[in-house]
PDB file of C-alpha atoms and ligand atoms in Angstrom:
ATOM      1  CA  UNK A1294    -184.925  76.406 -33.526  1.00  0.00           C
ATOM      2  CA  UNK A1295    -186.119  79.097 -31.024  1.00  0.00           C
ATOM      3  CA  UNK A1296    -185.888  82.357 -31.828  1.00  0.00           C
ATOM      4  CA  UNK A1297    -182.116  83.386 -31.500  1.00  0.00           C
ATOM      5  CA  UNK A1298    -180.737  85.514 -28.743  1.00  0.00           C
ATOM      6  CA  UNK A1299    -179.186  88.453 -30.108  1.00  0.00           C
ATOM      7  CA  UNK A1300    -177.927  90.979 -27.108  1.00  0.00           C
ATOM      8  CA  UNK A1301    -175.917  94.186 -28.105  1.00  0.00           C
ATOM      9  CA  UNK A1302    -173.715  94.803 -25.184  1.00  0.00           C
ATOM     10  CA  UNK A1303    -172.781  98.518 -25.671  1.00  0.00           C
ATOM     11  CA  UNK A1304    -170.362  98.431 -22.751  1.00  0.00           C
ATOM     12  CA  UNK A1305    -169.630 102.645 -22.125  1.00  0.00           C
ATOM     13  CA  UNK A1306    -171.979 103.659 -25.145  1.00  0.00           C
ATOM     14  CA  UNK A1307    -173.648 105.674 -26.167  1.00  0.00           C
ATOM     15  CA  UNK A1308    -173.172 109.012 -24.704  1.00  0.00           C
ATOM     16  CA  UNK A1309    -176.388 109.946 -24.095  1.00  0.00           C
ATOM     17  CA  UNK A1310    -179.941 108.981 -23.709  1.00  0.00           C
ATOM     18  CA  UNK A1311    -180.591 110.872 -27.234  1.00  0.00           C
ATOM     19  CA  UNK A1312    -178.225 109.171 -28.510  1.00  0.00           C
ATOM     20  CA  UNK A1313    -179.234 105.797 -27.479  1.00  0.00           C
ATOM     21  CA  UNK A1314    -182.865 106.350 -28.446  1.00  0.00           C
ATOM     22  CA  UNK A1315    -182.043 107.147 -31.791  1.00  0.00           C
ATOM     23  CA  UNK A1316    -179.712 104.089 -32.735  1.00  0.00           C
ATOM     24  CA  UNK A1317    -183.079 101.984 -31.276  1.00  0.00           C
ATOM     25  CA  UNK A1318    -185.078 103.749 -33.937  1.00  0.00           C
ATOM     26  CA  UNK A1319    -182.639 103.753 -36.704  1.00  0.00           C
ATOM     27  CA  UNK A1320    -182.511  99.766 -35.516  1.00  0.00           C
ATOM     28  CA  UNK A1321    -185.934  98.946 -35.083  1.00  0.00           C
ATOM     29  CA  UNK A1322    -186.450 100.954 -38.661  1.00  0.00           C
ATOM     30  CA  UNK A1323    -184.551  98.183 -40.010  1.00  0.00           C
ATOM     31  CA  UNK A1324    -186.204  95.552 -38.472  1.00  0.00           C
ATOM     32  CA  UNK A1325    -188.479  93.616 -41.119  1.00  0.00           C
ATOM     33  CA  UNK A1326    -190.601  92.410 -38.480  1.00  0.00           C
ATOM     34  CA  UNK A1327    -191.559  94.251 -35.878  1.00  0.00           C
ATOM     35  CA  UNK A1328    -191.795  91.344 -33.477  1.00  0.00           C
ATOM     36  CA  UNK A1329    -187.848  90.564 -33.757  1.00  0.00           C
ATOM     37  CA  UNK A1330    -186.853  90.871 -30.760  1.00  0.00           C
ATOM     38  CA  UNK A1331    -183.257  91.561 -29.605  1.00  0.00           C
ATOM     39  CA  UNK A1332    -181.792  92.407 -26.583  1.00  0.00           C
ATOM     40  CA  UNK A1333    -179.646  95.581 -25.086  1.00  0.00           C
ATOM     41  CA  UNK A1334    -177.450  95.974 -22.205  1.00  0.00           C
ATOM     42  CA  UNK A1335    -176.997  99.355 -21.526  1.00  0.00           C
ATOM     43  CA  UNK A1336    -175.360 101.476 -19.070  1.00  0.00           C
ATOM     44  CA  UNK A1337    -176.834 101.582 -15.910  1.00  0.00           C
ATOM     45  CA  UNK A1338    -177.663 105.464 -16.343  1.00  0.00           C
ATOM     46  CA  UNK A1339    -179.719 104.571 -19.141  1.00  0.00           C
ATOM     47  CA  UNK A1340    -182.190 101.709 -18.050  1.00  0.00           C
ATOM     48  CA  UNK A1341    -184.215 103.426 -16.084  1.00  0.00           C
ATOM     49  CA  UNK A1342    -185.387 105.907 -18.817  1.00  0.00           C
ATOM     50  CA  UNK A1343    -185.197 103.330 -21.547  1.00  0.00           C
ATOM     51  CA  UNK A1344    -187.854 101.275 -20.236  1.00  0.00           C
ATOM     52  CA  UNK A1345    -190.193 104.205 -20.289  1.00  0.00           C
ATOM     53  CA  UNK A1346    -190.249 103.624 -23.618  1.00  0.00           C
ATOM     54  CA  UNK A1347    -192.165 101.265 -26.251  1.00  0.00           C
ATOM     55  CA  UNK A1348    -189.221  99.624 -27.566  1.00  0.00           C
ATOM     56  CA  UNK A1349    -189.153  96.214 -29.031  1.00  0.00           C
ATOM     57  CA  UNK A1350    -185.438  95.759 -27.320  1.00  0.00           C
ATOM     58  CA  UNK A1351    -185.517  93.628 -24.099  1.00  0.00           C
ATOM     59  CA  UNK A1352    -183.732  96.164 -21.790  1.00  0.00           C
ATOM     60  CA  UNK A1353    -180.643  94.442 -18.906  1.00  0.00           C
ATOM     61  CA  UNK A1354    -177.876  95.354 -17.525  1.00  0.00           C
ATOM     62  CA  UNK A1355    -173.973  94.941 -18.088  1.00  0.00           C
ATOM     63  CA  UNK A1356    -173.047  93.549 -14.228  1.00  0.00           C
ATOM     64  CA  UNK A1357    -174.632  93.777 -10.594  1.00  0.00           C
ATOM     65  CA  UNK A1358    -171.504  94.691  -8.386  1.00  0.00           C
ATOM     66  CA  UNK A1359    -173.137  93.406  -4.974  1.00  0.00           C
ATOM     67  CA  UNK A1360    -176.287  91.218  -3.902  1.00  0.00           C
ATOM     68  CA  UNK A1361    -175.902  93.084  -0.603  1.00  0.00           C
ATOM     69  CA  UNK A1362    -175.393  96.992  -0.151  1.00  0.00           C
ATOM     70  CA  UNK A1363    -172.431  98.458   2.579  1.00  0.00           C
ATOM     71  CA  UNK A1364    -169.773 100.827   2.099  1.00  0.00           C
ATOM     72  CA  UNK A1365    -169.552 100.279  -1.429  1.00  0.00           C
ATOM     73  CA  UNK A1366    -168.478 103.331  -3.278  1.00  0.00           C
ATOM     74  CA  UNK A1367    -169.594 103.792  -6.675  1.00  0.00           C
ATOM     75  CA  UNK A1368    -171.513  99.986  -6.688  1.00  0.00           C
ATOM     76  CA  UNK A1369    -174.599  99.345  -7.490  1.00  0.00           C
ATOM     77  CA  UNK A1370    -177.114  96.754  -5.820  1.00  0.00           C
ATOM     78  CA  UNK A1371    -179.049  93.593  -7.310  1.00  0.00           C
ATOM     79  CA  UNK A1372    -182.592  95.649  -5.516  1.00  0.00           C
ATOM     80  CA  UNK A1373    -181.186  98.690  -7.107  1.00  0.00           C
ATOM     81  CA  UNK A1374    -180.555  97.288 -10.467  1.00  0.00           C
ATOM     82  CA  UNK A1375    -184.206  95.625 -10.167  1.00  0.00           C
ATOM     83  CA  UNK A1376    -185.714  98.663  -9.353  1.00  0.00           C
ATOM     84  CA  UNK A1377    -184.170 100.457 -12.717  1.00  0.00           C
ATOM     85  CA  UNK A1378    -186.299  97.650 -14.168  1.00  0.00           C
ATOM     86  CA  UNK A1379    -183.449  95.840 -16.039  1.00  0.00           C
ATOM     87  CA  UNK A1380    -185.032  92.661 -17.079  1.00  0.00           C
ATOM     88  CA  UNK A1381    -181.875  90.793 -17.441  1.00  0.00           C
ATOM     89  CA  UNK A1382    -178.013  91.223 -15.753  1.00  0.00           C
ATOM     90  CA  UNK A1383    -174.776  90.364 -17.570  1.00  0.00           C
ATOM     91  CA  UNK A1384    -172.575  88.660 -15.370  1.00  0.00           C
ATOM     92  CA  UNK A1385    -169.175  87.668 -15.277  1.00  0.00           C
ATOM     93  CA  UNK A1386    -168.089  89.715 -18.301  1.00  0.00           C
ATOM     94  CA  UNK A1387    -164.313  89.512 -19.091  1.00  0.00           C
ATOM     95  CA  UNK A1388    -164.032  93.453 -18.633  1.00  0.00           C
ATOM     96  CA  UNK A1389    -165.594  93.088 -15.513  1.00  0.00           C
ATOM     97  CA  UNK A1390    -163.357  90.185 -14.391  1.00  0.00           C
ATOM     98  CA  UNK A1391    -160.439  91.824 -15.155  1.00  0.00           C
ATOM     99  CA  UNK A1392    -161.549  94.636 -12.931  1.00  0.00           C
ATOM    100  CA  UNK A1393    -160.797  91.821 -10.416  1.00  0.00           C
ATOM    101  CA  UNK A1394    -164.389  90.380  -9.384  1.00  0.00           C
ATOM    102  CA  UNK A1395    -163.589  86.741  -7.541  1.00  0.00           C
ATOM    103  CA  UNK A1396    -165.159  84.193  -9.891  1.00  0.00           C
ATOM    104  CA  UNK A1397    -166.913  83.018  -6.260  1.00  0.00           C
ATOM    105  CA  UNK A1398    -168.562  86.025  -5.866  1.00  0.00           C
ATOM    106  CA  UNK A1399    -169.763  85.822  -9.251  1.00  0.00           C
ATOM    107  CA  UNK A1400    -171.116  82.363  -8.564  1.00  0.00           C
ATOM    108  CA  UNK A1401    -172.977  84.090  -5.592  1.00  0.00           C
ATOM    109  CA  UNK A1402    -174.608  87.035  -7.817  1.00  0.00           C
ATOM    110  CA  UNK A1403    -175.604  84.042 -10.407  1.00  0.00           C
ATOM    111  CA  UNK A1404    -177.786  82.933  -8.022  1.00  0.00           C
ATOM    112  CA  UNK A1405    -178.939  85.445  -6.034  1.00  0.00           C
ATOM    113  CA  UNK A1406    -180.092  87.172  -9.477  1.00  0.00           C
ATOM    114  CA  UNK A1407    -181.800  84.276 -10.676  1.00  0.00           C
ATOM    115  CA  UNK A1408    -183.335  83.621  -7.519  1.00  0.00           C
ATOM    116  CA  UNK A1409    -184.629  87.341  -7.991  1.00  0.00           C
ATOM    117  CA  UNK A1410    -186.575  86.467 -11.202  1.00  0.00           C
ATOM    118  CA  UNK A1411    -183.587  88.432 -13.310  1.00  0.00           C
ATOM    119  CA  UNK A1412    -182.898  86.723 -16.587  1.00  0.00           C
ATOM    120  CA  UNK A1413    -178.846  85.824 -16.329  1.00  0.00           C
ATOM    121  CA  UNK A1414    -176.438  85.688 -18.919  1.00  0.00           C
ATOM    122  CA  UNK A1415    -173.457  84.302 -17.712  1.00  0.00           C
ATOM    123  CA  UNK A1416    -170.156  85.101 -19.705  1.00  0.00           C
ATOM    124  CA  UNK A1417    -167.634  82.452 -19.587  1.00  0.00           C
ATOM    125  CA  UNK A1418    -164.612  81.992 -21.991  1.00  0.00           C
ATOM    126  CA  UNK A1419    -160.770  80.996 -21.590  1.00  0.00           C
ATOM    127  CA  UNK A1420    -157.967  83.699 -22.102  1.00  0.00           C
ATOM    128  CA  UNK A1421    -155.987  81.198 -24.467  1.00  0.00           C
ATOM    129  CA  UNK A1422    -155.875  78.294 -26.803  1.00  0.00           C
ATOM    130  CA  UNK A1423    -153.230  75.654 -26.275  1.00  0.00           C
ATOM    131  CA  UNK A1424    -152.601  72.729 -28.380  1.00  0.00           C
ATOM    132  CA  UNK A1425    -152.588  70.070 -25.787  1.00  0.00           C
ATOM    133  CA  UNK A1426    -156.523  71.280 -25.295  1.00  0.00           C
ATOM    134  CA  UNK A1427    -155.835  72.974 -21.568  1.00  0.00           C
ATOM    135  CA  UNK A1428    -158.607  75.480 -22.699  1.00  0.00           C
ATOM    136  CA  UNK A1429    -161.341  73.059 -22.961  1.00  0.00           C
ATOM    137  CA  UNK A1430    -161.235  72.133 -18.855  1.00  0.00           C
ATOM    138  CA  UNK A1431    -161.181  75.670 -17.989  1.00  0.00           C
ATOM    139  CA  UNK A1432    -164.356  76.006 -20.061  1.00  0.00           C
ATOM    140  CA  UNK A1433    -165.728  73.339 -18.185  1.00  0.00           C
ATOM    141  CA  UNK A1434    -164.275  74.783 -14.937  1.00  0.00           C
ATOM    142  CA  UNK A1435    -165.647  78.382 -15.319  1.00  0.00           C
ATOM    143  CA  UNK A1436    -168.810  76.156 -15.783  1.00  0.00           C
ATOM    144  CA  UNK A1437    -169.051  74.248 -12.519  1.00  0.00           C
ATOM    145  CA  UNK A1438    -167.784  77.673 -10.642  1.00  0.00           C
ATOM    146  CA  UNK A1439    -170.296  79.409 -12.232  1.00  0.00           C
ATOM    147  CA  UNK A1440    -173.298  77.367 -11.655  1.00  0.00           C
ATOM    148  CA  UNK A1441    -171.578  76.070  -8.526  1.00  0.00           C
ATOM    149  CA  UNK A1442    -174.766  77.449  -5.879  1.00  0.00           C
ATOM    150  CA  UNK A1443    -177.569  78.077  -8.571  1.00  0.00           C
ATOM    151  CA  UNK A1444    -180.682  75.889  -8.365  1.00  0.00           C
ATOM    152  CA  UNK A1445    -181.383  73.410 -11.312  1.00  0.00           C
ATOM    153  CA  UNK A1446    -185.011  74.696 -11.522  1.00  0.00           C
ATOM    154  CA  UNK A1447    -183.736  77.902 -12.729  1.00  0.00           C
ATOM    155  CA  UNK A1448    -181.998  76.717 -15.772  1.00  0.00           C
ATOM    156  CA  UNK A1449    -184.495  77.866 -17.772  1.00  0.00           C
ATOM    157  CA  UNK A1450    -183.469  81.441 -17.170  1.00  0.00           C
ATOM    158  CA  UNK A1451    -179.939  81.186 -17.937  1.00  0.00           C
ATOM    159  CA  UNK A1452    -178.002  82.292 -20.795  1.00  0.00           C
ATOM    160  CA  UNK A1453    -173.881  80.962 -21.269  1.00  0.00           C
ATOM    161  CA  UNK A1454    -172.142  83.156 -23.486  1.00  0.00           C
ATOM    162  CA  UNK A1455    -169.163  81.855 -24.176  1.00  0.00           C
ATOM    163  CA  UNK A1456    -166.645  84.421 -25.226  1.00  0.00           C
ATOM    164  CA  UNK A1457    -162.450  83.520 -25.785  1.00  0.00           C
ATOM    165  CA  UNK A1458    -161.215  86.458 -23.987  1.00  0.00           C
ATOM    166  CA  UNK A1459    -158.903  86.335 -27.666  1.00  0.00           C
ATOM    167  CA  UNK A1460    -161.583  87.175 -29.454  1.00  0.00           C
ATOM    168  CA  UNK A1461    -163.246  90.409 -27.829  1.00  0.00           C
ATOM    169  CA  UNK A1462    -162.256  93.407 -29.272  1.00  0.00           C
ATOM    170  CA  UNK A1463    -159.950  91.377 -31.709  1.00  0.00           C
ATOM    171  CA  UNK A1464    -160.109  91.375 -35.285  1.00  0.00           C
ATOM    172  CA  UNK A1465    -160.934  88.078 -35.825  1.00  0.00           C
ATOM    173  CA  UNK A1466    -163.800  85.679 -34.201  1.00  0.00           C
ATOM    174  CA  UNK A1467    -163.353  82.345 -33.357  1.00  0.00           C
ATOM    175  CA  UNK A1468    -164.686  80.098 -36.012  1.00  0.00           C
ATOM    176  CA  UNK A1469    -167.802  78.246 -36.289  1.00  0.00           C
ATOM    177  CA  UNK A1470    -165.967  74.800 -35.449  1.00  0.00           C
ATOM    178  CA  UNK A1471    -164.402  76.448 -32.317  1.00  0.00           C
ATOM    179  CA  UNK A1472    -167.238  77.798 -31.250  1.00  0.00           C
ATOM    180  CA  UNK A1473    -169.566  74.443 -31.796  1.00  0.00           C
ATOM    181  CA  UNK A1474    -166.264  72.683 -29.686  1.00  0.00           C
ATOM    182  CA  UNK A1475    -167.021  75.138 -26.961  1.00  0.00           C
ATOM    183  CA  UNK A1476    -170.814  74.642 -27.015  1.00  0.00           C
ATOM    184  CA  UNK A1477    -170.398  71.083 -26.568  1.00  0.00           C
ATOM    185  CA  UNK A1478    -167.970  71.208 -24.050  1.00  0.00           C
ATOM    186  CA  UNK A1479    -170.624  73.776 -21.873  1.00  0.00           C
ATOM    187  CA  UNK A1480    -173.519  71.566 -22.557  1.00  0.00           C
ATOM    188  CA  UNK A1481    -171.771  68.530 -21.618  1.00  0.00           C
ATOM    189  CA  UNK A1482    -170.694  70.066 -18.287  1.00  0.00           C
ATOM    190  CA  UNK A1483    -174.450  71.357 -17.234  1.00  0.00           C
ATOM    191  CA  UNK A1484    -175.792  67.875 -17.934  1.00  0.00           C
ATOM    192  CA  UNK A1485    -172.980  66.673 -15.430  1.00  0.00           C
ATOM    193  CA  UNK A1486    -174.068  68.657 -13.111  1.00  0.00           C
ATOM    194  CA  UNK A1487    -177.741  69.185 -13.658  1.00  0.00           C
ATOM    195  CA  UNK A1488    -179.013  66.312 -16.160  1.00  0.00           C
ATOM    196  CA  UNK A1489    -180.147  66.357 -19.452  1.00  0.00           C
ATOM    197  CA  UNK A1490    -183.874  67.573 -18.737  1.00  0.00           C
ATOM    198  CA  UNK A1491    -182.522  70.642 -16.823  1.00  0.00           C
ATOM    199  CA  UNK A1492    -179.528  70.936 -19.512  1.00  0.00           C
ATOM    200  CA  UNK A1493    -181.627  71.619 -22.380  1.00  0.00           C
ATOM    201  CA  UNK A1494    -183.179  74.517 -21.022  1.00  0.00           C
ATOM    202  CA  UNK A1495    -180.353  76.805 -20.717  1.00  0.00           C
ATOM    203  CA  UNK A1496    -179.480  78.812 -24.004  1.00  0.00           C
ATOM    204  CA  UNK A1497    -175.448  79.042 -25.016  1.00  0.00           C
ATOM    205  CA  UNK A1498    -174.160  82.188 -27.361  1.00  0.00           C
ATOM    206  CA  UNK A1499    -171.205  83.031 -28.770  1.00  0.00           C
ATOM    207  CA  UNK A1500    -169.488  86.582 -28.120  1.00  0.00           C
ATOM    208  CA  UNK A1501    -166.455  88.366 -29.438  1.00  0.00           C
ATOM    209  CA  UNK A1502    -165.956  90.313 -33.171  1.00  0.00           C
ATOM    210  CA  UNK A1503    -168.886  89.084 -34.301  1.00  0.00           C
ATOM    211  CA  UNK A1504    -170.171  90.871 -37.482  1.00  0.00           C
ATOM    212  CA  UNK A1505    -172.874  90.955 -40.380  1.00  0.00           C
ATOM    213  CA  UNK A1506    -170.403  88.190 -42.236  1.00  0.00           C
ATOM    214  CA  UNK A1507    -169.689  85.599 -39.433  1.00  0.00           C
ATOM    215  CA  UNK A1508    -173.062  86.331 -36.847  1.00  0.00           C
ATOM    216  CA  UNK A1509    -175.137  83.334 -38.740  1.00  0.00           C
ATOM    217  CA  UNK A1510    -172.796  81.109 -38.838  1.00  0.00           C
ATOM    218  CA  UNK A1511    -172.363  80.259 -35.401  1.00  0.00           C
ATOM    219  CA  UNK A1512    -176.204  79.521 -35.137  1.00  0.00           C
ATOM    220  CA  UNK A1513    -176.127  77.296 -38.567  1.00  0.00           C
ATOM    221  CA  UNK A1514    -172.701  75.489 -37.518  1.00  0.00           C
ATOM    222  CA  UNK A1515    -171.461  77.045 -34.459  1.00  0.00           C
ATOM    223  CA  UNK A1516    -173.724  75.161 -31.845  1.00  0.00           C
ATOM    224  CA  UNK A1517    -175.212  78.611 -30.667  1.00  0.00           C
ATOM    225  CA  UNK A1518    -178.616  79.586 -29.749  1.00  0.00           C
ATOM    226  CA  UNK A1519    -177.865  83.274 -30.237  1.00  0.00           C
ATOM    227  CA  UNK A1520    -174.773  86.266 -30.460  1.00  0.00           C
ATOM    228  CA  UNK A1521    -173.544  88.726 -27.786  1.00  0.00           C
ATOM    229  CA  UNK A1522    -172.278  91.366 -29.212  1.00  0.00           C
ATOM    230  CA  UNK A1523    -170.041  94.384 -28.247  1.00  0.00           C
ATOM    231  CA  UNK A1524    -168.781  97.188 -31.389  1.00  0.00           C
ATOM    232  CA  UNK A1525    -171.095  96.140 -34.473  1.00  0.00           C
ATOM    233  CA  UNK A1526    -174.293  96.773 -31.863  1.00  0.00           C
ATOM    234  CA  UNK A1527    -173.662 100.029 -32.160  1.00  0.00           C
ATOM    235  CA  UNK A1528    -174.016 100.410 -35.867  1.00  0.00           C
ATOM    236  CA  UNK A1529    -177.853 100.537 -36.686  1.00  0.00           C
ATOM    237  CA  UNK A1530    -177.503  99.162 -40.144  1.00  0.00           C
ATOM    238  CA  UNK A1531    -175.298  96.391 -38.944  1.00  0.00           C
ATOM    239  CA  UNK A1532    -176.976  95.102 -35.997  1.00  0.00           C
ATOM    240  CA  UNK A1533    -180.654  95.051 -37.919  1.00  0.00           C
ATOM    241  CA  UNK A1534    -178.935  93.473 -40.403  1.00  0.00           C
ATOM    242  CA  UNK A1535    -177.481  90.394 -38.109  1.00  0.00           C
ATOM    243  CA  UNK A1536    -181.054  90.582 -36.490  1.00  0.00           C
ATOM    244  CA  UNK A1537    -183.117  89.888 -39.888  1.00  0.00           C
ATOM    245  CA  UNK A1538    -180.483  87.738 -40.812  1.00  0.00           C
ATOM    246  CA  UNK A1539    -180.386  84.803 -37.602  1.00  0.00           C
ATOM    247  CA  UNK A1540    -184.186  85.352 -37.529  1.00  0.00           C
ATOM    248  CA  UNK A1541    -185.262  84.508 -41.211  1.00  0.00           C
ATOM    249  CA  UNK A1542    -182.464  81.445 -41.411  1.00  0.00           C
ATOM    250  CA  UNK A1543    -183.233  78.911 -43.406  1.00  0.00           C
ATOM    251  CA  UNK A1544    -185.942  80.734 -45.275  1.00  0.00           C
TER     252      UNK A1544
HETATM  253  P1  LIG B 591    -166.939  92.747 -29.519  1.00  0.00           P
HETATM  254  O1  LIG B 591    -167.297  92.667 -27.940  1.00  0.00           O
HETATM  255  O2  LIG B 591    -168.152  92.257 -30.264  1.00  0.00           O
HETATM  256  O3  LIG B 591    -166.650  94.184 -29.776  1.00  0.00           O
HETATM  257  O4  LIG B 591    -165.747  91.851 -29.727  1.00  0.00           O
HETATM  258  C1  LIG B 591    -168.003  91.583 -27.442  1.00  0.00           C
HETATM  259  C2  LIG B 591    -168.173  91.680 -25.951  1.00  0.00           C
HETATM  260  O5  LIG B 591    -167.297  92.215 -25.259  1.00  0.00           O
HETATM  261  O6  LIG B 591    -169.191  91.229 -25.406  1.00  0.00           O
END
């Protein structure tokens, strides 16, 4: 397995930059290697600063609200987000989509970020589950719109995280089988579109309530190559904990 993909996504936290620098140290104090690396996105305020630092956390950021600039009030830029040296971009997430970005658009910034060298993680996930098994083709769906204008070469810098909208801020994740049912539905799809060579380089996580109980399990039998994850990033102890833990698997 490659190493796993573990991103906290820490959404309108913390409140401060000396705040955020000391839940990295408390983290990376935790770490038992120091070469585990894990990934943060952080407010846009924050980037900037963070990356001044030597910090074992791979530093992105939570959207890109326009490729282009104009009379955009409070957006930020895919230059501008470059130039805070982010060196990846959520896109897509469910907060964000809610907000009311066009799934188009988001196609568009897919693209346009990757072209840009940006690592992308793509958030994808259905708001329901049915029992006649609706939710799989709109897995598949957000897919194809998704990757709809990206170029196949740039697989390789692509992340999926698939996160049920059902199980973000929930009390409950989805389970190991849903989440391998997912994974195979989203790799199935890219080979569709992209074949199997270009398929296999793009990495698929899981996102929503994941904690220090359930986080390895969707790597051993969920089908995922890594965790996004939103309120136990924010607890030092916890988030080392689900970093040691999907790193030394199997040991
Ligand atoms: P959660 O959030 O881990 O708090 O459910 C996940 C996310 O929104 O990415």
């Amino acid at each position: 397995m490659n190493s796993p993909i573990i991103i906290a996504n820490w959404k309108c936290s913390p409140d401060n930059m000396k705040s955020a620098l000391r839940l990295i140290e408390n983290i990376e104090n935790l770490l038992n290697k120091n070469k585990y690396k894990y990934y943060i996105a952080a407010p846009d305020s924050l980037i900037y600063q963070l990356r001044e630092y030597d910090i074992v956390g791979v530093i992105g950021a939570q959207n890109i609200d326009r490729i282009e600039g104009g009379a955009y009030t409070g957006e930020n830029k895919l230059s501008q987000i470059l130039d805070t040296g982010a060196q990846f971009a959520l896109l897509g997430h469910s907060e964000v989509r809610k907000r009311g970005e066009d799934e188009n658009y988001i196609a568009e910034k897919v693209a346009a970020a990757l072209n840009s060298d940006l690592r992308v993680i793509l958030c994808i996930g259905e708001e329901e589950r049915d029992h006649d098994g609706k939710y799989l083709e709109e897995i598949a769906r957000q897919i194809r719109v998704g990757l709809g204008k990206i170029d196949n070469d740039r697989l390789n810098k692509l992340v999926i995280a698939y996160e049920p909208i059902w199980a973000i801020g929930a009390s409950a994740a989805a389970t190991p089988a849903e989440s391998l049912e997912a994974a195979i539905v989203i790799r199935r799809e890219i080979v569709a579109m992209a074949g199997l060579h270009n398929a296999k380089q793009t990495q698929i996580i899981y996102g929503g309530s994941v904690n220090e109980s359930n986080a390895h399990l969707f790597l051993t039998e969920g089908g995922m190559d890594g965790l996004l994850i939103g309120r136990a990033s924010l607890d030092s102890d916890v988030f080392a904990t689900i970093i040691n833990n999907c790193y030394e698997l199997g040991k």
